[in-house]
Coordinates of C-alpha atoms in Angstrom, one line a residue:
Chain H
M1 CA 21.2 0.1 12.8
S2 CA 20.1 -1.3 9.6
F3 CA 21.3 1.1 6.8
D4 CA 24.6 -0.1 8.2
V5 CA 23.8 -3.5 7.0
L6 CA 23.1 -2.4 3.5
Q7 CA 26.0 0.1 3.3
D8 CA 28.4 -2.8 4.3
Q9 CA 26.8 -4.8 1.5
I10 CA 27.4 -1.9 -1.0
K11 CA 31.0 -1.4 0.1
A12 CA 31.6 -5.2 -0.2
K13 CA 30.3 -5.3 -3.7
K14 CA 31.5 -1.8 -4.5
N15 CA 28.1 -1.4 -6.1
P16 CA 25.2 0.9 -4.9
T17 CA 22.5 -0.7 -7.2
A18 CA 19.1 -2.2 -6.3
A19 CA 17.9 -4.5 -8.8
I20 CA 14.1 -4.3 -9.3
L21 CA 12.3 -7.6 -9.3
G22 CA 8.7 -8.0 -9.9
A23 CA 7.7 -9.0 -13.6
G24 CA 4.8 -7.7 -15.7
P25 CA 3.0 -10.1 -18.1
D26 CA 5.4 -9.5 -21.0
D27 CA 8.6 -9.5 -18.8
I28 CA 8.7 -13.1 -18.3
P29 CA 10.6 -15.2 -21.2
P30 CA 8.1 -17.2 -23.3
H31 CA 9.8 -20.5 -22.6
I32 CA 9.2 -20.1 -18.8
L33 CA 5.5 -19.0 -19.1
N34 CA 4.7 -21.6 -21.7
K35 CA 6.1 -24.4 -19.6
H36 CA 3.8 -23.4 -16.7
T37 CA 0.7 -22.6 -18.9
A38 CA 1.2 -26.1 -20.3
Q39 CA 0.6 -27.5 -16.9
Y40 CA -1.8 -25.1 -15.4
G41 CA -3.5 -23.3 -18.3
E42 CA -3.7 -19.7 -18.7
T43 CA -4.2 -19.2 -14.9
L44 CA -3.0 -17.0 -12.0
E45 CA -1.3 -20.3 -10.8
A46 CA 0.6 -20.7 -14.1
A47 CA 1.6 -17.1 -13.8
A48 CA 2.8 -17.3 -10.2
E49 CA 4.8 -20.4 -10.8
A50 CA 6.4 -18.7 -14.0
A51 CA 7.1 -15.6 -11.9
L52 CA 8.8 -17.8 -9.2
E53 CA 11.0 -19.7 -11.6
F54 CA 12.1 -16.4 -13.5
H55 CA 12.9 -14.4 -10.1
L56 CA 14.8 -17.4 -8.6
G57 CA 16.8 -17.6 -11.9
L58 CA 17.5 -13.8 -11.7
I59 CA 18.6 -14.1 -8.1
D60 CA 21.1 -16.7 -9.0
A61 CA 22.3 -14.6 -11.7
L62 CA 22.7 -11.3 -9.7
A63 CA 23.7 -12.5 -6.2
D64 CA 27.4 -11.7 -6.7
I65 CA 27.0 -8.6 -8.5
V66 CA 24.2 -6.4 -6.7
P67 CA 24.0 -5.9 -2.9
A68 CA 20.2 -5.6 -2.9
V69 CA 17.0 -6.3 -4.7
E70 CA 13.9 -4.3 -4.6
L71 CA 10.7 -6.3 -5.0
S72 CA 7.8 -4.6 -6.5
C73 CA 4.9 -5.9 -4.2
A74 CA 2.3 -4.8 -6.9
R75 CA 3.5 -7.1 -9.6
F76 CA 3.1 -10.2 -7.1
E77 CA -0.2 -9.0 -5.7
A78 CA -1.5 -8.7 -9.3
L79 CA -1.2 -12.6 -9.3
G80 CA -3.3 -12.8 -6.0
W81 CA -2.4 -15.1 -3.2
R82 CA -0.3 -17.6 -5.4
G83 CA 1.7 -14.5 -6.4
M84 CA 2.0 -13.5 -2.8
R85 CA 3.2 -17.1 -1.8
A86 CA 5.8 -16.8 -4.7
L87 CA 7.0 -13.5 -3.1
E88 CA 7.5 -15.2 0.2
T89 CA 9.7 -17.8 -1.3
V90 CA 11.5 -15.0 -3.5
I91 CA 12.3 -13.1 -0.5
A92 CA 13.7 -16.1 1.4
Y93 CA 15.8 -17.1 -1.5
A94 CA 17.3 -13.7 -2.0
K95 CA 18.2 -13.6 1.8
E96 CA 19.6 -17.0 1.7
K97 CA 21.8 -15.6 -1.3
G98 CA 23.1 -12.9 0.8
L99 CA 21.0 -10.0 -0.9
F100 CA 19.5 -7.2 1.1
V101 CA 15.6 -7.4 0.3
I102 CA 13.7 -4.2 0.1
A103 CA 9.9 -4.7 -0.3
D104 CA 8.7 -2.0 -2.3
G105 CA 4.9 -2.0 -1.3
K106 CA 4.5 1.8 -0.4
R107 CA 2.5 0.7 2.5
A108 CA 0.9 2.8 5.3
D109 CA -2.1 2.8 7.6
L110 CA -3.0 3.8 11.1
G111 CA -3.0 2.1 14.6
G112 CA -3.2 -1.6 14.6
S113 CA -3.3 -1.8 10.8
A114 CA 0.0 0.2 10.6
A115 CA 1.4 -2.4 13.0
A116 CA -0.1 -5.3 10.9
Y117 CA 1.6 -4.0 7.7
S118 CA 5.0 -3.8 9.8
A119 CA 4.5 -7.2 11.1
A120 CA 3.7 -8.5 7.5
W121 CA 6.9 -7.0 6.1
L122 CA 9.5 -6.5 8.7
G123 CA 8.2 -8.0 12.0
E124 CA 6.3 -10.9 13.4
T125 CA 2.5 -11.8 13.7
R126 CA 1.5 -13.3 17.0
V127 CA -0.7 -16.3 16.9
G128 CA -1.6 -17.6 20.4
E129 CA 1.7 -17.3 22.4
T130 CA 3.9 -17.7 19.2
A131 CA 5.5 -15.1 17.0
C132 CA 5.5 -16.1 13.3
P133 CA 7.8 -14.2 10.8
V134 CA 5.7 -13.2 7.8
F135 CA 7.2 -11.9 4.6
N136 CA 10.4 -10.8 6.7
A137 CA 12.1 -8.5 4.3
D138 CA 15.1 -6.3 5.4
C139 CA 13.4 -3.1 4.4
V140 CA 10.1 -1.6 3.1
T141 CA 9.0 1.5 1.2
L142 CA 6.2 3.7 3.0
S143 CA 3.9 6.5 2.3
G144 CA 4.3 9.3 5.0
Y145 CA 1.0 11.3 4.1
M146 CA -0.7 10.2 7.3
G147 CA 2.1 11.4 9.6
S148 CA 4.2 9.6 12.2
D149 CA 1.4 7.5 13.4
A150 CA 1.6 5.6 10.1
V151 CA 5.5 5.3 10.3
N152 CA 6.2 4.8 14.2
P153 CA 5.1 1.0 14.1
F154 CA 7.7 0.3 11.3
L155 CA 10.3 2.3 13.3
K156 CA 9.8 0.1 16.5
D157 CA 10.1 -3.0 14.2
C158 CA 13.2 -1.6 12.4
A159 CA 14.9 -0.7 15.9
Q160 CA 14.1 -4.0 17.4
R161 CA 15.2 -6.3 14.3
N162 CA 18.0 -4.1 12.9
K163 CA 15.9 -3.4 9.6
C164 CA 15.1 0.0 8.0
A165 CA 12.5 1.7 5.6
F166 CA 12.2 4.4 2.9
V167 CA 9.4 6.9 2.7
L168 CA 8.3 8.6 -0.4
A169 CA 9.7 12.1 -0.5
R170 CA 10.0 13.3 -4.2
T171 CA 9.0 10.7 -6.9
P172 CA 10.3 11.0 -10.4
N173 CA 7.1 10.7 -12.6
P174 CA 5.8 13.8 -14.5
S175 CA 2.5 14.3 -12.4
S176 CA 4.4 14.2 -9.1
R177 CA 4.7 18.0 -9.3
E178 CA 0.8 18.2 -9.0
F179 CA 1.2 17.7 -5.3
Q180 CA 4.8 17.4 -4.2
D181 CA 5.8 20.7 -5.7
L182 CA 3.2 22.8 -4.0
V183 CA 4.8 25.5 -2.0
S184 CA 4.4 25.7 1.8
G185 CA 6.2 28.6 3.4
D186 CA 9.7 28.4 2.2
R187 CA 9.6 24.7 1.1
Q188 CA 8.1 22.6 -1.4
V189 CA 5.9 19.9 0.0
Y190 CA 8.3 17.0 -0.8
T191 CA 11.0 19.2 1.2
A192 CA 8.5 19.3 4.0
M193 CA 8.1 15.5 3.8
G194 CA 11.9 15.2 3.7
D195 CA 12.3 17.1 6.8
L196 CA 9.7 15.0 8.5
I197 CA 11.4 12.0 7.5
Q198 CA 14.8 13.1 9.1
R199 CA 12.8 14.3 12.2
W200 CA 10.7 10.9 12.6
G201 CA 14.1 8.9 12.4
R202 CA 16.0 11.0 14.9
D203 CA 18.4 9.5 17.3
T204 CA 18.8 6.3 15.3
A205 CA 21.9 7.0 13.3
G206 CA 24.2 4.0 12.7
K207 CA 27.8 3.8 12.2
Y208 CA 27.8 5.4 8.8
G209 CA 25.7 8.4 10.2
Y210 CA 22.4 7.6 8.6
Q211 CA 19.2 7.0 10.5
I212 CA 17.0 4.0 10.0
L213 CA 14.3 6.0 8.2
G214 CA 15.5 6.8 4.6
A215 CA 13.9 8.6 1.7
V216 CA 12.8 7.9 -1.8
V217 CA 13.9 10.5 -4.0
G218 CA 13.6 10.6 -7.8
N219 CA 16.3 12.2 -10.3
A220 CA 13.5 14.6 -11.6
Q221 CA 15.2 18.1 -11.7
P222 CA 18.6 19.5 -12.0
N223 CA 20.0 20.2 -8.4
L224 CA 17.2 18.3 -6.8
L225 CA 19.6 15.5 -5.5
K226 CA 22.4 18.0 -4.5
Q227 CA 19.8 20.0 -2.6
L228 CA 18.3 17.3 -0.7
R229 CA 21.6 15.5 0.0
R230 CA 22.9 18.8 1.6
R231 CA 19.6 19.4 3.7
L232 CA 18.9 15.6 4.7
D233 CA 22.3 14.8 5.8
K234 CA 21.2 11.8 8.0
T235 CA 18.8 10.3 5.6
F236 CA 19.7 7.5 3.3
F237 CA 18.3 7.7 -0.2
L238 CA 16.7 5.2 -2.6
V239 CA 17.1 7.1 -6.0
T240 CA 14.5 6.2 -8.6
G241 CA 14.1 7.1 -12.3
C242 CA 17.7 7.7 -13.1
V243 CA 18.3 4.7 -15.6
T244 CA 16.9 5.7 -19.0
Q245 CA 17.2 4.3 -22.7
E246 CA 20.4 6.3 -22.6
G247 CA 21.8 4.8 -19.6
L248 CA 22.7 6.1 -16.2
S249 CA 22.2 9.8 -15.4
A250 CA 25.5 11.4 -14.3
D251 CA 23.4 13.5 -11.8
V252 CA 22.9 10.5 -9.5
R253 CA 26.4 11.3 -8.2
W254 CA 25.0 14.1 -6.1
A255 CA 22.8 11.6 -4.1
F256 CA 25.9 10.4 -2.4
D257 CA 27.8 12.0 0.3
E258 CA 31.6 12.8 0.0
L259 CA 32.6 9.4 1.0
G260 CA 30.3 7.9 -1.6
R261 CA 27.7 6.7 0.9
G262 CA 24.2 7.4 1.9
A263 CA 22.5 6.3 -1.3
M264 CA 21.5 3.5 -3.5
I265 CA 20.3 3.5 -7.1
S266 CA 17.1 1.7 -8.2
D267 CA 17.9 0.2 -11.7
S268 CA 14.5 0.9 -13.4
R269 CA 14.0 -2.7 -14.5
S270 CA 16.9 -2.5 -16.9
I271 CA 18.3 -5.7 -15.2
L272 CA 14.9 -7.6 -15.3
R273 CA 14.2 -6.8 -18.8
A274 CA 17.6 -6.9 -20.3
W275 CA 16.7 -10.1 -22.3
K276 CA 14.1 -8.0 -24.2
K277 CA 16.5 -5.2 -25.0
A278 CA 18.9 -8.0 -26.2
G279 CA 16.2 -9.2 -28.9
G280 CA 16.6 -12.9 -28.4
D281 CA 13.8 -15.3 -27.3
G282 CA 14.8 -14.9 -23.6
T283 CA 16.4 -18.3 -22.9
D284 CA 19.6 -16.2 -22.1
Y285 CA 17.7 -14.0 -19.6
Q286 CA 20.2 -14.8 -16.8
D287 CA 23.1 -13.8 -18.8
A288 CA 21.3 -10.7 -20.2
A289 CA 20.6 -9.7 -16.6
R290 CA 24.3 -10.2 -15.4
D291 CA 25.5 -8.1 -18.3
A292 CA 23.1 -5.3 -17.6
A293 CA 23.7 -5.3 -13.8
E294 CA 27.5 -5.1 -14.5
Q295 CA 27.0 -2.4 -16.9
V296 CA 25.0 -0.3 -14.3
R297 CA 27.5 -1.1 -11.7
D298 CA 30.5 -0.1 -13.8
E299 CA 28.9 3.2 -14.9
L300 CA 28.4 3.9 -11.1
R301 CA 31.9 3.0 -10.3
R302 CA 33.1 5.9 -12.9
L303 CA 30.8 8.3 -11.2
I304 CA 31.3 7.4 -7.5
T305 CA 34.1 6.1 -5.1
I306 CA 32.7 4.3 -2.3
F307 CA 34.7 4.5 0.9
Chain B
M1 CA -20.5 5.0 -12.5
S2 CA -20.0 3.0 -9.4
F3 CA -20.7 5.3 -6.5
D4 CA -24.3 4.9 -7.9
V5 CA -24.3 1.3 -6.9
L6 CA -23.0 2.0 -3.5
Q7 CA -25.7 4.8 -3.1
D8 CA -28.6 2.5 -4.3
Q9 CA -27.4 0.0 -1.7
I10 CA -27.3 2.7 1.1
K11 CA -30.7 3.8 0.1
A12 CA -32.1 0.3 -0.1
K13 CA -30.9 -0.5 3.5
K14 CA -31.4 3.0 4.7
N15 CA -27.8 2.8 6.3
P16 CA -24.8 4.5 5.2
T17 CA -22.4 2.4 7.4
A18 CA -19.4 0.5 6.2
A19 CA -18.6 -2.3 8.5
I20 CA -14.8 -2.8 9.0
L21 CA -13.5 -6.1 8.6
G22 CA -9.9 -7.4 9.3
A23 CA -9.2 -8.8 12.7
G24 CA -6.1 -8.3 14.9
P25 CA -4.6 -11.0 17.0
D26 CA -7.1 -10.5 20.1
D27 CA -10.2 -9.8 17.7
I28 CA -11.0 -13.3 17.0
P29 CA -13.2 -15.1 19.6
P30 CA -11.0 -17.9 21.4
H31 CA -13.2 -20.8 20.3
I32 CA -12.5 -20.0 16.8
L33 CA -9.0 -19.4 17.1
N34 CA -8.4 -22.5 19.4
K35 CA -10.1 -24.9 17.1
H36 CA -7.7 -23.9 14.2
T37 CA -4.5 -24.0 16.5
A38 CA -5.6 -27.5 17.8
Q39 CA -5.6 -28.6 14.2
Y40 CA -2.5 -26.5 12.7
G41 CA -0.7 -25.3 15.8
E42 CA 0.2 -21.8 16.4
T43 CA 0.9 -20.8 13.0
L44 CA -0.1 -18.5 10.3
E45 CA -2.0 -21.2 8.7
A46 CA -4.3 -21.5 11.9
A47 CA -4.6 -17.8 12.1
A48 CA -5.7 -17.5 8.5
E49 CA -8.2 -20.3 8.9
A50 CA -9.6 -18.5 11.9
A51 CA -9.8 -15.3 10.3
L52 CA -11.5 -16.7 7.4
E53 CA -14.3 -18.4 9.6
F54 CA -14.7 -15.4 11.7
H55 CA -15.1 -13.0 8.8
L56 CA -17.6 -15.4 7.1
G57 CA -19.7 -15.5 10.0
L58 CA -19.6 -11.7 10.4
I59 CA -20.8 -11.4 6.9
D60 CA -23.7 -13.8 7.5
A61 CA -24.7 -11.7 10.5
L62 CA -24.4 -8.5 8.8
A63 CA -25.4 -8.9 5.2
D64 CA -29.1 -7.7 5.7
I65 CA -28.0 -4.6 7.9
V66 CA -25.0 -3.0 6.3
P67 CA -24.7 -2.0 2.6
A68 CA -20.9 -2.4 2.7
V69 CA -17.6 -3.8 4.2
E70 CA -14.4 -2.3 4.2
L71 CA -11.8 -4.9 4.5
S72 CA -8.4 -3.7 5.9
C73 CA -5.8 -5.4 3.7
A74 CA -3.3 -5.0 6.3
R75 CA -4.8 -7.4 8.6
F76 CA -5.0 -10.0 6.2
E77 CA -1.5 -9.3 4.9
A78 CA -0.1 -9.7 8.4
L79 CA -1.2 -13.6 8.0
G80 CA 1.2 -13.9 4.9
W81 CA -0.2 -15.6 1.7
R82 CA -2.5 -17.7 3.5
G83 CA -4.1 -14.4 4.9
M84 CA -4.4 -13.3 1.3
R85 CA -6.1 -16.3 0.2
A86 CA -8.5 -16.0 3.1
L87 CA -9.2 -12.2 1.8
E88 CA -10.0 -13.5 -1.7
T89 CA -12.4 -15.9 -0.3
V90 CA -14.0 -13.3 2.1
I91 CA -14.3 -10.7 -0.7
A92 CA -16.0 -13.2 -2.9
Y93 CA -18.4 -14.4 -0.2
A94 CA -19.4 -10.7 0.7
K95 CA -20.2 -9.9 -3.0
E96 CA -22.3 -13.2 -3.1
K97 CA -24.2 -11.8 -0.2
G98 CA -25.0 -8.5 -2.1
L99 CA -22.4 -6.3 -0.1
F100 CA -20.4 -3.7 -1.6
V101 CA -16.6 -4.5 -0.9
I102 CA -14.1 -1.8 -0.2
A103 CA -10.4 -2.9 -0.1
D104 CA -8.7 -0.7 2.3
G105 CA -5.3 -1.1 1.0
K106 CA -4.2 2.5 0.7
R107 CA -2.3 1.4 -2.4
A108 CA -0.4 3.6 -4.9
D109 CA 2.5 3.1 -7.4
L110 CA 3.9 4.3 -10.7
G111 CA 3.5 3.1 -14.2
G112 CA 3.1 -0.8 -14.8
S113 CA 3.2 -1.2 -11.0
A114 CA 0.2 1.1 -10.5
A115 CA -1.6 -0.9 -13.1
A116 CA -0.7 -3.9 -11.4
Y117 CA -2.1 -2.9 -8.2
S118 CA -5.3 -1.9 -10.0
A119 CA -5.4 -5.3 -11.8
A120 CA -5.1 -6.8 -8.2
W121 CA -7.9 -5.1 -6.7
L122 CA -10.4 -4.0 -9.3
G123 CA -9.4 -5.3 -12.8
E124 CA -7.9 -8.3 -14.3
T125 CA -4.4 -9.7 -14.9
R126 CA -3.7 -11.1 -18.3
V127 CA -1.9 -14.5 -18.5
G128 CA -1.3 -15.4 -22.1
E129 CA -4.5 -14.4 -23.9
T130 CA -6.7 -14.9 -20.8
A131 CA -7.7 -12.0 -18.6
C132 CA -8.0 -13.3 -14.9
P133 CA -9.9 -11.5 -12.2
V134 CA -7.8 -11.3 -8.9
F135 CA -9.2 -9.9 -5.6
N136 CA -12.1 -8.3 -7.6
A137 CA -13.2 -5.9 -5.0
D138 CA -15.8 -3.1 -6.0
C139 CA -13.6 -0.2 -4.6
V140 CA -10.1 0.5 -3.0
T141 CA -8.5 3.1 -0.8
L142 CA -5.4 4.8 -2.5
S143 CA -2.8 7.4 -1.7
G144 CA -2.5 10.3 -4.0
Y145 CA 1.0 11.6 -3.1
M146 CA 2.4 10.7 -6.3
G147 CA 0.0 12.5 -8.5
S148 CA -2.5 11.4 -11.3
D149 CA 0.0 9.1 -12.5
A150 CA -0.6 6.9 -9.5
V151 CA -4.3 7.1 -9.9
N152 CA -5.1 7.0 -13.5
P153 CA -4.8 3.2 -14.0
F154 CA -7.5 2.8 -11.3
L155 CA -9.8 5.5 -13.0
K156 CA -9.4 3.4 -16.0
D157 CA -10.4 0.1 -14.4
C158 CA -13.2 2.0 -12.4
A159 CA -14.6 3.3 -15.6
Q160 CA -14.5 0.2 -17.6
R161 CA -15.9 -2.1 -14.9
N162 CA -18.3 0.2 -12.9
K163 CA -16.1 0.5 -9.8
C164 CA -14.8 3.3 -7.7
A165 CA -11.9 4.2 -5.4
F166 CA -11.4 6.5 -2.5
V167 CA -8.0 8.6 -2.0
L168 CA -6.7 9.7 1.4
A169 CA -7.4 13.5 2.0
R170 CA -7.6 14.3 5.7
T171 CA -7.1 11.3 8.1
P172 CA -8.4 11.4 11.6
N173 CA -5.3 10.5 13.5
P174 CA -3.4 13.1 15.8
S175 CA -0.4 13.2 13.6
S176 CA -2.2 13.7 10.4
R177 CA -1.6 17.5 11.1
E178 CA 2.2 17.1 10.8
F179 CA 1.9 17.0 6.9
Q180 CA -1.8 17.3 6.0
D181 CA -2.4 20.6 7.7
L182 CA 0.6 22.3 6.2
V183 CA -0.6 25.6 4.5
S184 CA 0.1 26.1 0.8
G185 CA -1.3 29.3 -0.5
D186 CA -4.7 29.6 0.7
R187 CA -5.4 26.0 1.4
Q188 CA -4.2 23.5 3.7
V189 CA -2.2 20.5 1.9
Y190 CA -5.4 18.1 2.7
T191 CA -7.8 20.7 0.9
A192 CA -5.1 20.7 -2.0
M193 CA -5.5 16.8 -2.3
G194 CA -9.3 17.1 -1.9
D195 CA -9.1 19.6 -4.9
L196 CA -6.8 17.2 -6.9
I197 CA -9.3 14.3 -6.2
Q198 CA -12.3 16.2 -7.6
R199 CA -10.3 17.2 -10.5
W200 CA -8.9 13.9 -11.3
G201 CA -12.3 12.4 -11.3
R202 CA -13.8 14.9 -13.4
D203 CA -16.4 14.3 -16.2
T204 CA -17.4 10.8 -14.4
A205 CA -20.3 11.9 -12.3
G206 CA -23.0 9.4 -12.1
K207 CA -26.8 9.8 -11.5
Y208 CA -26.5 11.0 -8.0
G209 CA -23.8 13.7 -9.1
Y210 CA -20.6 11.8 -7.6
Q211 CA -17.6 11.1 -9.6
I212 CA -16.0 7.8 -9.6
L213 CA -13.1 9.0 -7.3
G214 CA -14.0 9.6 -3.5
A215 CA -12.2 10.9 -0.6
V216 CA -11.3 9.6 2.8
V217 CA -12.1 12.4 5.3
G218 CA -11.6 11.9 9.1
N219 CA -14.0 13.6 11.5
A220 CA -11.0 15.5 13.0
Q221 CA -11.9 19.0 13.6
P222 CA -15.2 21.0 14.0
N223 CA -16.4 22.2 10.7
L224 CA -14.1 20.2 8.7
L225 CA -16.6 18.0 7.1
K226 CA -18.9 20.8 6.6
Q227 CA -16.2 22.8 4.6
L228 CA -15.3 19.8 2.7
R229 CA -18.6 18.9 1.7
R230 CA -19.3 22.4 0.1
R231 CA -16.1 22.5 -1.6
L232 CA -15.9 19.0 -2.8
D233 CA -19.5 19.0 -4.2
K234 CA -19.0 16.0 -6.6
T235 CA -16.7 13.9 -4.4
F236 CA -18.1 11.0 -2.3
F237 CA -16.8 10.6 1.3
L238 CA -15.7 7.7 3.3
V239 CA -15.7 9.1 6.8
T240 CA -13.4 7.6 9.4
G241 CA -12.7 8.2 13.2
C242 CA -16.3 9.2 13.9
V243 CA -17.5 6.1 16.2
T244 CA -16.0 6.5 19.4
Q245 CA -16.3 4.9 23.0
E246 CA -19.2 7.5 23.5
G247 CA -21.0 6.3 20.0
L248 CA -21.4 8.2 16.8
S249 CA -20.3 11.8 16.8
A250 CA -23.2 14.0 15.5
D251 CA -20.8 16.0 13.3
V252 CA -20.9 13.2 10.7
R253 CA -24.3 14.6 9.4
W254 CA -22.3 17.3 7.7
A255 CA -20.5 14.9 5.5
F256 CA -23.7 14.3 3.6
D257 CA -25.6 16.4 1.1
E258 CA -28.9 17.8 1.5
L259 CA -30.5 14.8 0.2
G260 CA -28.5 12.6 2.6
R261 CA -26.1 11.4 0.0
G262 CA -22.6 11.4 -0.9
A263 CA -21.2 9.8 2.2
M264 CA -20.6 6.7 4.0
I265 CA -19.4 6.3 7.6
S266 CA -16.7 3.9 8.5
D267 CA -17.7 2.0 11.7
S268 CA -14.2 2.0 13.4
R269 CA -14.3 -1.6 14.2
S270 CA -17.2 -1.2 16.6
I271 CA -19.1 -4.0 14.9
L272 CA -16.2 -6.5 14.6
R273 CA -15.1 -6.0 18.3
A274 CA -18.7 -5.8 19.6
W275 CA -18.4 -9.3 21.3
K276 CA -15.5 -8.0 23.2
K277 CA -17.4 -5.0 24.4
A278 CA -20.1 -7.3 25.5
G279 CA -17.9 -9.1 27.9
G280 CA -18.7 -12.7 26.9
D281 CA -16.5 -15.4 25.6
G282 CA -17.2 -14.4 22.1
T283 CA -19.4 -17.4 21.2
D284 CA -22.1 -14.9 20.5
Y285 CA -20.0 -12.7 18.2
Q286 CA -22.5 -12.7 15.5
D287 CA -25.4 -11.5 17.6
A288 CA -23.1 -8.9 19.3
A289 CA -22.1 -7.9 15.8
R290 CA -25.7 -7.4 14.7
D291 CA -26.5 -5.5 17.7
A292 CA -23.8 -3.1 17.2
A293 CA -24.3 -2.7 13.5
E294 CA -28.1 -1.8 14.1
Q295 CA -27.1 0.5 16.6
V296 CA -24.8 2.6 14.4
R297 CA -27.5 2.4 11.7
D298 CA -30.3 3.5 14.1
E299 CA -28.2 6.4 15.3
L300 CA -27.4 7.5 11.8
R301 CA -31.0 7.3 11.0
R302 CA -31.8 9.8 13.7
L303 CA -29.1 12.1 12.2
I304 CA -29.8 11.8 8.5
T305 CA -32.6 11.2 6.1
I306 CA -31.5 9.3 3.0
F307 CA -33.5 10.3 -0.2

């Protein structure tokens, strides 16, 4: 089962970091954007070509440091179909370089449309008698609001193709409390969602004890990660919102089990944007990204020992 | 405010139906698919070209009958970037023909990624000094699980560009009750979401009294639509799951206000798939779609008078 694949990669690199890829308009170094606008004008075509070059360069810089990349689908979609074409290439390149690819699309739908999303990101689309892989990531993020009908088509593809998925449970943004912190019986709504995630994934645990359906949990409140880790003992976590201006929050250690497994930390774009923090013109963006990735990794190694 | 635009179109055509577009592998008539696989083989390229031809044909057939089309983003995404390119063309063509375009993507994200999704579907992406429209629909569907942080970027684009959005409240699928029917205080979770939707959209009511943030509500239980219509008096509804094998459920009338406004019925693909029900080879798919669309419209006219 596929969190095994991810956990193996984390162990091999002694690093439970997923580097976020997916650039906003100001994240791409000017020398790259200017090269493509010189050719195509200030168009989505130029932006997509620039995004492609930037992300392939980041993958080259990061492939021996991080085990996984988390691709923000939104940032590519904002560049239209040309952005989605770039995304397909970025995913294929990251996999070629041995990286585990999480497509962070937060997708969900019902019936045939849910199956279509699953085909797009994890599975294959049938054309006549031929099954065609599409974006072909290793993992996706999902919304569970519509219930198991929205999740099951992904579970089927995960089981058949050794892949996995994360469902949003507790996100780290301030307004998440408007809905996720509502109380239902003796639980908050995000805990109810966590319980559903563990139930939807039942009977799929792999060699490390984690099921093919994981949860996105934000480092939002003291004790949140500790409580969820205890309660959702078979659920792999993607932990978001834990890298701030001050660095990595020490609370993230509670997302891991006693063997340092069962969780991965999302880097909050500190790697992608490292060249901006460094204050240069961005021509050194690969070195800056490497340095930032090594810094997050080394901080995590001080907090967690991975067995 | 933009539900005014939709309500005006509904009034003009005396028809509150949104026709779902977005074909699965078996929805495209064989003569269309075969033409493109003969040229491109059984590839995503062939599937995307076939989807494009089929949907442009449907739009030609439907443009004078329905006021709106609801495009299932998943079905185009399952064809990869070529599917997204087809979707861009389909959206532009539908708008050219005077149709109101709902992109049914059920999108949501946080921060810059939420803004990126909004740019993709409703707004513009900046490239250098130039603002580039992307998919440029009139309306999108969203998930509200992450709270107002995930919705506000869309509200901003809606307000600036006279557009609107629907957030999932109660979906009609069997498993929606696993989560949406949980009880929190004196409300079910879907009612809490409905209350949030009306609150997030406050102070944006247009000439018909409806705010720019609407709700997706399924015709799932007796009295559900009646209760929600009374409670969410400023929230426009997109009503799903109400066209079955037996035809249109009479309960949909309760989704409308006393002037027959404030709601639109999603046709459950009865129009897109009408050629299959007719039992022919699909060469008459346009006539079949027109007939089906007229049938849904006429049934609605018997239930509701739109002022």
